[in-house]
Amino acid sequence: MSSAVPSSGRLTSSTIIAASCVLALLYFGRDVLQPPALAIIASLVVAPMIRGLGRMGLARLPAMLLSLAGIAACATGAGLLLASQLAGLAAELPHYHEAIRKKTGEVRALAERPLARLEAGFNALADAPARTGGPVAPAAQAVAAPQLPAGPSLSQLLAMAWRPAGAAGLVLVLLLFILLEQETLQDRLIRLAGQREISRTLGALADATRGVSRFFFSQFLVNAAFAICAGLALWMAGLPHAPLWGALSGVLRYVPYLGVLGAGMGIGLFAAAVDPGWSLGLTCLALFALLELLVAHVIEPKVYGHSTGLSPLAVVSSALFWGVIWGPVGLLVSTPLTVCLVVAGRYVRALEPLAILLGQAPSVTAAQRFYQRCLSGETGAILCDAGAFLRRAGFARYCDHILLPGLALAAADLQAGRIDALQQALIRRTVAELAEAMAPSAGAPAPRLRSRRTSLLDASIGAHLRKLREARLGRWQGPLDVPRHSIVLCAGLALERDELLGELLARALREAGIDARSLTLPLPHEEHDPARADLVSTVFLPYPLEGTVGAWLEAVSRLRALLPHALVLTIRHPADGPDSQHGAIAPHVDMVLRSFEEGLAFVSPARPLSG
């Protein structure tokens, strides 16, 4: 049994040791790794700007220098403006101390429970006799109010700003060299990956330089515009130091989900502190919330789509991980770094688990999900998903894309002995209820899913479903006084697989208004009436399995003799696996189709009948 599990999927001690070493390197080497990571992300942000200037006629080097000069000038100007705003805020904070204390008391009074007030009143009454009589002690001398700390000095502000400014300068220098050596770095990565992986490496680089770069640049523009608009809105509302709060809200938008909440709370608390009343705080919060809703639900989907390619849980988890590893810088770069890892996981096999775990695309196909729910008996969920699918497409497409691939997975597990008898019964019951619910027989009442149950003794789902239709429509599953070439037969050998495929195809065709009827081969002599042979226009047969080719060919020969004017077609679904007997099958039928949808298109009323 152990040999069936691929070694690449095992969690070995070497894998655990390697992961631990990587985590330790990220944590203890964060001071060294943060500047290159920021520079690489910044290079992806700047790349669209350089390409745009190149399309305007500038060479690469002047375009790069012009882009960096513009970014450096904007960053320097914004930094000086924010530094002055921050210095002014730091100097004014002591004056807001009393207002903050007063607002805190008001909030505490509003939040205090009525029972607590009543308890305080009873305590006051109980203490009243103890306070009567006896000399009154002299009043204590008034304690001098503590002197509020003075604002920070210029040297302290410079000391605080020195480290971020130095880190920004280092990132700018690294960014310059990364842009200068971009082609050389690309060649080195290709050579490092090896000649056999050159196509995958080029695909990853193209995806990173185009898709990821465009997303980062768009995100930078959106957040910068948000910061400017937020600053203007807060300034118009009368909030002091509005540019500082606008810039802070734009930066915090890089922190997924929690960043916007933190910026809104900070703006609300500061507005409540500087305003004697509550109007300024409520106004600022309303403006901020309105702007965030407009950007998040209107502008962002139009600019760079609805998604980063990450699942919401992955976005929050990555923010938590990088925040713990790298602190505030990790919070800011968590989404860009995770997007880069997911993109790399599409091309690098060692990182493929990250793309599966963190990517927004589902880790299992619809057919795999159908099979898993069949094994667990989640019929309600399967019917719900099938109903949603059939609102967009027909039952034939559902069979081709979900039902038949899911049953192929079940057949493979059954052949390998990985499912037991109870699970087989669950699959039979689910498929029978699904077929009756999604493609009921013509003339049948709407199925009541909760009351109908398929017996566990039914070894063949197709035979069971055909008996249900015969019980409603008669032995021939419909009238026989019909026009010539109006009946389509879905036949098959007396095998569970063939009977199920024939019944499913018949229901898919009947859903489209085609008079389709299913039967089992060979036909008994007493059921054949030569006078009615011309009623049948087409006969569909499932593609035979390897061990049934002889019986299948014999049944086809007999069909040709009984229905000489009917077309005989077989459907070989891609889920059947490799085909090694096409040469022995194709000469005996009129056509080999690949799906139920092709069969439906072949017999649809839009196609003129032959003969």
mmCIF file of C-alpha atoms in Angstrom, residues 439-567:
data_model
loop_
_atom_site.group_PDB
_atom_site.id
_atom_site.type_symbol
_atom_site.label_atom_id
_atom_site.label_comp_id
_atom_site.label_asym_id
_atom_site.label_seq_id
_atom_site.Cartn_x
_atom_site.Cartn_y
_atom_site.Cartn_z
ATOM 1 C CA ALA A 439 -33.869 15.066 -16.209
ATOM 2 C CA PRO A 440 -37.210 13.482 -15.270
ATOM 3 C CA SER A 441 -39.083 11.339 -17.754
ATOM 4 C CA ALA A 442 -41.466 13.126 -20.067
ATOM 5 C CA GLY A 443 -44.977 13.149 -18.740
ATOM 6 C CA ALA A 444 -43.829 12.410 -15.219
ATOM 7 C CA PRO A 445 -44.821 14.619 -12.318
ATOM 8 C CA ALA A 446 -42.207 16.772 -10.634
ATOM 9 C CA PRO A 447 -40.039 14.453 -8.535
ATOM 10 C CA ARG A 448 -40.302 14.584 -4.775
ATOM 11 C CA LEU A 449 -36.716 14.073 -3.763
ATOM 12 C CA ARG A 450 -37.317 13.583 -0.076
ATOM 13 C CA SER A 451 -39.787 10.753 -0.457
ATOM 14 C CA ARG A 452 -38.244 8.782 -3.348
ATOM 15 C CA ARG A 453 -35.396 6.452 -2.438
ATOM 16 C CA THR A 454 -33.608 3.992 -4.693
ATOM 17 C CA SER A 455 -33.394 0.502 -3.293
ATOM 18 C CA LEU A 456 -29.930 -0.644 -2.321
ATOM 19 C CA LEU A 457 -30.737 -3.940 -4.056
ATOM 20 C CA ASP A 458 -30.768 -2.288 -7.499
ATOM 21 C CA ALA A 459 -27.485 -3.463 -8.968
ATOM 22 C CA SER A 460 -27.972 -1.459 -12.205
ATOM 23 C CA ILE A 461 -28.854 2.220 -12.004
ATOM 24 C CA GLY A 462 -29.721 2.379 -15.703
ATOM 25 C CA ALA A 463 -32.129 -0.555 -15.471
ATOM 26 C CA HIS A 464 -33.772 0.994 -12.422
ATOM 27 C CA LEU A 465 -34.243 4.349 -14.161
ATOM 28 C CA ARG A 466 -35.613 2.675 -17.288
ATOM 29 C CA LYS A 467 -38.138 0.726 -15.202
ATOM 30 C CA LEU A 468 -39.301 3.980 -13.642
ATOM 31 C CA ARG A 469 -39.961 5.461 -17.082
ATOM 32 C CA GLU A 470 -41.641 2.276 -18.324
ATOM 33 C CA ALA A 471 -43.930 2.384 -15.298
ATOM 34 C CA ARG A 472 -45.005 5.897 -16.295
ATOM 35 C CA LEU A 473 -45.036 5.720 -20.103
ATOM 36 C CA GLY A 474 -45.627 2.051 -20.828
ATOM 37 C CA ARG A 475 -43.548 -0.859 -22.042
ATOM 38 C CA TRP A 476 -42.303 1.001 -25.143
ATOM 39 C CA GLN A 477 -41.564 4.202 -23.160
ATOM 40 C CA GLY A 478 -44.009 6.126 -25.342
ATOM 41 C CA PRO A 479 -46.511 5.690 -28.145
ATOM 42 C CA LEU A 480 -45.697 3.807 -31.359
ATOM 43 C CA ASP A 481 -48.016 5.785 -33.629
ATOM 44 C CA VAL A 482 -45.350 8.385 -34.352
ATOM 45 C CA PRO A 483 -43.862 9.714 -37.621
ATOM 46 C CA ARG A 484 -41.141 7.848 -39.466
ATOM 47 C CA HIS A 485 -37.554 8.450 -38.338
ATOM 48 C CA SER A 486 -38.716 10.207 -35.160
ATOM 49 C CA ILE A 487 -37.404 7.769 -32.525
ATOM 50 C CA VAL A 488 -33.816 7.688 -31.281
ATOM 51 C CA LEU A 489 -32.694 4.518 -29.524
ATOM 52 C CA CYS A 490 -30.027 4.556 -26.798
ATOM 53 C CA ALA A 491 -28.984 0.918 -26.650
ATOM 54 C CA GLY A 492 -26.271 -1.022 -24.901
ATOM 55 C CA LEU A 493 -25.180 -4.435 -23.760
ATOM 56 C CA ALA A 494 -26.534 -5.977 -20.573
ATOM 57 C CA LEU A 495 -23.817 -4.309 -18.507
ATOM 58 C CA GLU A 496 -24.281 -1.829 -15.690
ATOM 59 C CA ARG A 497 -22.073 0.713 -17.467
ATOM 60 C CA ASP A 498 -23.866 0.433 -20.818
ATOM 61 C CA GLU A 499 -27.334 0.561 -19.280
ATOM 62 C CA LEU A 500 -26.461 3.672 -17.261
ATOM 63 C CA LEU A 501 -24.882 5.481 -20.224
ATOM 64 C CA GLY A 502 -27.838 4.637 -22.445
ATOM 65 C CA GLU A 503 -30.351 5.848 -19.877
ATOM 66 C CA LEU A 504 -28.463 9.075 -19.176
ATOM 67 C CA LEU A 505 -28.193 9.840 -22.892
ATOM 68 C CA ALA A 506 -31.894 9.100 -23.378
ATOM 69 C CA ARG A 507 -32.794 11.544 -20.615
ATOM 70 C CA ALA A 508 -30.466 14.193 -22.036
ATOM 71 C CA LEU A 509 -32.103 13.838 -25.452
ATOM 72 C CA ARG A 510 -35.637 13.811 -24.043
ATOM 73 C CA GLU A 511 -34.833 17.024 -22.170
ATOM 74 C CA ALA A 512 -34.196 18.612 -25.587
ATOM 75 C CA GLY A 513 -37.548 17.403 -26.932
ATOM 76 C CA ILE A 514 -36.249 14.331 -28.801
ATOM 77 C CA ASP A 515 -38.189 11.060 -28.571
ATOM 78 C CA ALA A 516 -35.344 8.980 -27.138
ATOM 79 C CA ARG A 517 -35.833 5.521 -25.648
ATOM 80 C CA SER A 518 -33.338 3.205 -23.994
ATOM 81 C CA LEU A 519 -33.084 -0.563 -24.302
ATOM 82 C CA THR A 520 -30.741 -3.473 -23.687
ATOM 83 C CA LEU A 521 -29.172 -5.563 -26.435
ATOM 84 C CA PRO A 522 -29.699 -8.079 -27.872
ATOM 85 C CA LEU A 523 -33.372 -7.494 -28.631
ATOM 86 C CA PRO A 524 -35.656 -10.515 -28.106
ATOM 87 C CA HIS A 525 -37.206 -11.771 -31.354
ATOM 88 C CA GLU A 526 -40.751 -11.328 -30.050
ATOM 89 C CA GLU A 527 -40.161 -7.605 -29.427
ATOM 90 C CA HIS A 528 -39.105 -6.872 -33.006
ATOM 91 C CA ASP A 529 -41.753 -5.766 -35.490
ATOM 92 C CA PRO A 530 -40.322 -5.237 -39.014
ATOM 93 C CA ALA A 531 -43.220 -2.918 -39.848
ATOM 94 C CA ARG A 532 -42.013 -0.428 -37.253
ATOM 95 C CA ALA A 533 -38.318 -0.532 -38.138
ATOM 96 C CA ASP A 534 -38.557 2.740 -40.065
ATOM 97 C CA LEU A 535 -39.675 4.601 -36.915
ATOM 98 C CA VAL A 536 -36.062 4.651 -35.704
ATOM 99 C CA SER A 537 -33.691 7.188 -37.215
ATOM 100 C CA THR A 538 -30.585 6.768 -35.060
ATOM 101 C CA VAL A 539 -29.174 4.242 -32.612
ATOM 102 C CA PHE A 540 -26.568 5.320 -30.055
ATOM 103 C CA LEU A 541 -24.261 2.725 -28.513
ATOM 104 C CA PRO A 542 -21.694 3.189 -25.740
ATOM 105 C CA TYR A 543 -18.114 2.596 -26.821
ATOM 106 C CA PRO A 544 -17.222 -1.001 -25.871
ATOM 107 C CA LEU A 545 -14.757 -1.995 -23.197
ATOM 108 C CA GLU A 546 -11.790 -4.175 -24.115
ATOM 109 C CA GLY A 547 -13.354 -7.441 -22.967
ATOM 110 C CA THR A 548 -16.710 -6.848 -24.659
ATOM 111 C CA VAL A 549 -15.666 -5.988 -28.221
ATOM 112 C CA GLY A 550 -16.805 -9.337 -29.633
ATOM 113 C CA ALA A 551 -20.277 -9.183 -28.079
ATOM 114 C CA TRP A 552 -20.550 -5.523 -29.062
ATOM 115 C CA LEU A 553 -19.720 -6.200 -32.721
ATOM 116 C CA GLU A 554 -22.241 -9.037 -32.796
ATOM 117 C CA ALA A 555 -24.919 -6.720 -31.368
ATOM 118 C CA VAL A 556 -24.097 -4.072 -33.983
ATOM 119 C CA SER A 557 -24.428 -6.618 -36.798
ATOM 120 C CA ARG A 558 -27.804 -7.695 -35.497
ATOM 121 C CA LEU A 559 -28.938 -4.063 -35.204
ATOM 122 C CA ARG A 560 -27.944 -3.459 -38.804
ATOM 123 C CA ALA A 561 -30.099 -6.396 -39.856
ATOM 124 C CA LEU A 562 -33.111 -5.361 -37.767
ATOM 125 C CA LEU A 563 -32.920 -1.606 -38.482
ATOM 126 C CA PRO A 564 -31.373 -1.282 -41.940
ATOM 127 C CA HIS A 565 -32.325 2.388 -42.397
ATOM 128 C CA ALA A 566 -31.093 3.624 -39.006
ATOM 129 C CA LEU A 567 -27.756 5.280 -38.425
#
